Amino acid sequence: GGTINSKEVGAKECYQRALEIDAKYTTAWINLGSEGGGTIAQKPVSEKECYQKALEVDPKNSVAWCSLGTKGGGTVNQNTVDEKGCFQKALELDPKSSVAWCHLGSQGGGTVDQKTVNEQGCYQKALEVDPNSSMAWYKLGVAGGGTVDSKSVE
């Protein structure tokens, strides 16, 4: 946000204006979703709808897939994808997303690139990608520990 013509403009309003100008601005859809949704062309748009719109524009956007997963999944281009499916799709597109690995772990694990990974394995993958992820360390602890960098942690 900022000040335009002596009027304070918030981040949400900026994203809404950007999307009124260019409805195919993927990052603006994602950011509007992270702001809780908004109003475009006088029509309310929920968080989930923002992420779905981002994916209609760019179905290969891993951040949008992960974000949609945090909202329980949804319908993209007439295909319904559940929460776990969104995280799996995000990781197929970007296997270096520690956040998506943590979310997939919270779903009990899943299949990424035809490999099944259990809950602990997801947190371990998250830590391979980002050894400083406090979320992954915490979740690995809750899951009972595991092996990270060839060291057993409990």
Short mmCIF file of C-alpha atoms in Angstrom, two decimals:
data_model
loop_
_atom_site.label_atom_id
_atom_site.label_comp_id
_atom_site.label_asym_id
_atom_site.label_seq_id
_atom_site.Cartn_x
_atom_site.Cartn_y
_atom_site.Cartn_z
CA GLY A 1 0.00 0.00 0.00
CA GLY A 2 0.87 3.64 0.01
CA THR A 3 -0.52 7.10 -0.62
CA ILE A 4 -2.04 8.00 -4.00
CA ASN A 5 -3.39 11.55 -4.56
CA SER A 6 -3.33 12.16 -0.79
CA LYS A 7 -5.39 9.01 -0.19
CA GLU A 8 -4.04 6.09 1.81
CA VAL A 9 -4.31 2.86 -0.21
CA GLY A 10 -3.92 -0.55 1.46
CA ALA A 11 -2.36 -3.67 -0.04
CA LYS A 12 -5.75 -5.32 -0.65
CA GLU A 13 -6.99 -2.29 -2.58
CA CYS A 14 -3.80 -2.28 -4.67
CA TYR A 15 -4.24 -5.97 -5.59
CA GLN A 16 -7.91 -5.40 -6.45
CA ARG A 17 -7.03 -2.46 -8.69
CA ALA A 18 -4.26 -4.47 -10.39
CA LEU A 19 -6.77 -7.25 -11.12
CA GLU A 20 -9.37 -4.84 -12.48
CA ILE A 21 -6.70 -3.69 -14.94
CA ASP A 22 -5.31 -7.17 -15.67
CA ALA A 23 -7.42 -10.16 -14.55
CA LYS A 24 -4.59 -12.52 -15.57
CA TYR A 25 -2.12 -11.17 -13.02
CA THR A 26 -1.43 -14.43 -11.16
CA THR A 27 0.61 -12.97 -8.30
CA ALA A 28 -2.06 -10.34 -7.60
CA TRP A 29 -4.66 -13.14 -7.30
CA ILE A 30 -2.42 -15.03 -4.85
CA ASN A 31 -1.73 -11.90 -2.79
CA LEU A 32 -5.41 -10.93 -2.73
CA GLY A 33 -6.16 -14.44 -1.47
CA SER A 34 -3.57 -14.04 1.28
CA GLU A 35 -5.36 -10.82 2.27
CA GLY A 36 -8.58 -12.79 2.76
CA GLY A 37 -10.10 -12.15 -0.68
CA GLY A 38 -11.77 -8.97 -1.87
CA THR A 39 -14.02 -7.44 -4.49
CA ILE A 40 -13.33 -7.41 -8.23
CA ALA A 41 -15.72 -5.59 -10.59
CA GLN A 42 -18.17 -5.23 -7.68
CA LYS A 43 -18.21 -9.01 -7.14
CA PRO A 44 -16.94 -10.53 -3.88
CA VAL A 45 -14.13 -13.06 -4.29
CA SER A 46 -13.16 -15.40 -1.42
CA GLU A 47 -9.63 -16.49 -0.53
CA LYS A 48 -10.24 -19.87 -2.14
CA GLU A 49 -11.65 -18.27 -5.31
CA CYS A 50 -8.54 -16.07 -5.56
CA TYR A 51 -6.27 -19.13 -5.57
CA GLN A 52 -8.55 -20.93 -8.05
CA LYS A 53 -8.44 -17.88 -10.35
CA ALA A 54 -4.64 -17.76 -10.07
CA LEU A 55 -4.51 -21.42 -11.15
CA GLU A 56 -6.92 -20.87 -14.05
CA VAL A 57 -4.43 -18.29 -15.31
CA ASP A 58 -1.28 -20.29 -14.46
CA PRO A 59 -1.91 -23.95 -13.64
CA LYS A 60 1.82 -24.45 -13.03
CA ASN A 61 2.04 -22.02 -10.11
CA SER A 62 3.18 -24.08 -7.12
CA VAL A 63 2.49 -21.28 -4.61
CA ALA A 64 -1.14 -21.06 -5.75
CA TRP A 65 -1.52 -24.87 -5.47
CA CYS A 66 -0.10 -24.84 -1.95
CA SER A 67 -2.31 -21.90 -0.97
CA LEU A 68 -5.42 -23.61 -2.37
CA GLY A 69 -4.50 -26.69 -0.35
CA THR A 70 -4.53 -24.63 2.84
CA LYS A 71 -8.16 -23.76 2.02
CA GLY A 72 -9.16 -27.41 1.68
CA GLY A 73 -8.66 -27.70 -2.08
CA GLY A 74 -11.09 -26.64 -4.79
CA THR A 75 -12.03 -26.74 -8.44
CA VAL A 76 -9.56 -25.62 -11.09
CA ASN A 77 -10.51 -25.70 -14.77
CA GLN A 78 -13.44 -28.02 -13.95
CA ASN A 79 -11.23 -30.48 -12.03
CA THR A 80 -11.83 -30.90 -8.32
CA VAL A 81 -8.64 -31.33 -6.29
CA ASP A 82 -8.66 -32.12 -2.57
CA GLU A 83 -6.34 -30.62 0.02
CA LYS A 84 -3.71 -33.40 -0.23
CA GLY A 85 -3.88 -33.31 -4.04
CA CYS A 86 -3.08 -29.59 -4.01
CA PHE A 87 0.05 -30.13 -1.92
CA GLN A 88 1.13 -33.05 -4.12
CA LYS A 89 0.65 -30.89 -7.24
CA ALA A 90 2.62 -28.03 -5.63
CA LEU A 91 5.50 -30.42 -4.94
CA GLU A 92 5.47 -31.92 -8.42
CA LEU A 93 5.96 -28.38 -9.70
CA ASP A 94 8.42 -27.29 -7.00
CA PRO A 95 9.98 -30.11 -4.95
CA LYS A 96 12.02 -27.51 -3.04
CA SER A 97 8.97 -26.05 -1.24
CA SER A 98 9.53 -26.87 2.43
CA VAL A 99 6.13 -25.36 3.25
CA ALA A 100 4.34 -27.70 0.83
CA TRP A 101 6.26 -30.68 2.26
CA CYS A 102 5.13 -29.70 5.77
CA HIS A 103 1.51 -29.37 4.64
CA LEU A 104 1.64 -32.74 2.88
CA GLY A 105 3.07 -34.25 6.05
CA SER A 106 0.11 -32.81 7.97
CA GLN A 107 -2.09 -34.81 5.62
CA GLY A 108 -0.28 -38.01 6.59
CA GLY A 109 2.02 -37.93 3.55
CA GLY A 110 1.26 -38.66 -0.08
CA THR A 111 2.62 -39.46 -3.51
CA VAL A 112 4.98 -37.06 -5.28
CA ASP A 113 6.47 -37.94 -8.66
CA GLN A 114 5.21 -41.52 -8.26
CA LYS A 115 7.00 -41.95 -4.92
CA THR A 116 5.02 -42.46 -1.73
CA VAL A 117 6.29 -40.40 1.20
CA ASN A 118 4.94 -40.90 4.74
CA GLU A 119 4.31 -38.14 7.28
CA GLN A 120 7.81 -38.22 8.80
CA GLY A 121 9.36 -38.48 5.34
CA CYS A 122 7.61 -35.27 4.33
CA TYR A 123 9.07 -33.39 7.29
CA GLN A 124 12.48 -34.88 6.55
CA LYS A 125 12.19 -33.68 2.92
CA ALA A 126 11.19 -30.24 4.20
CA LEU A 127 14.36 -30.16 6.32
CA GLU A 128 16.53 -31.31 3.42
CA VAL A 129 15.23 -28.29 1.52
CA ASP A 130 15.36 -25.87 4.45
CA PRO A 131 17.33 -27.07 7.50
CA ASN A 132 16.18 -23.96 9.39
CA SER A 133 12.43 -24.56 8.98
CA SER A 134 11.05 -24.30 12.51
CA MET A 135 7.71 -25.64 11.27
CA ALA A 136 9.35 -28.79 9.86
CA TRP A 137 11.42 -29.38 13.00
CA TYR A 138 8.35 -28.96 15.19
CA LYS A 139 6.18 -31.26 13.06
CA LEU A 140 8.93 -33.89 12.87
CA GLY A 141 9.06 -33.82 16.68
CA VAL A 142 5.30 -34.22 16.98
CA ALA A 143 5.51 -37.14 14.50
CA GLY A 144 8.02 -38.88 16.80
CA GLY A 145 11.33 -37.77 15.27
CA GLY A 146 13.25 -39.21 12.35
CA THR A 147 16.53 -39.12 10.47
CA VAL A 148 17.87 -35.81 9.17
CA ASP A 149 21.28 -35.55 7.51
CA SER A 150 22.00 -39.17 8.52
CA LYS A 151 21.46 -38.28 12.18
CA SER A 152 18.63 -39.74 14.21
CA VAL A 153 16.60 -37.05 16.00
CA GLU A 154 13.96 -37.74 18.62
#
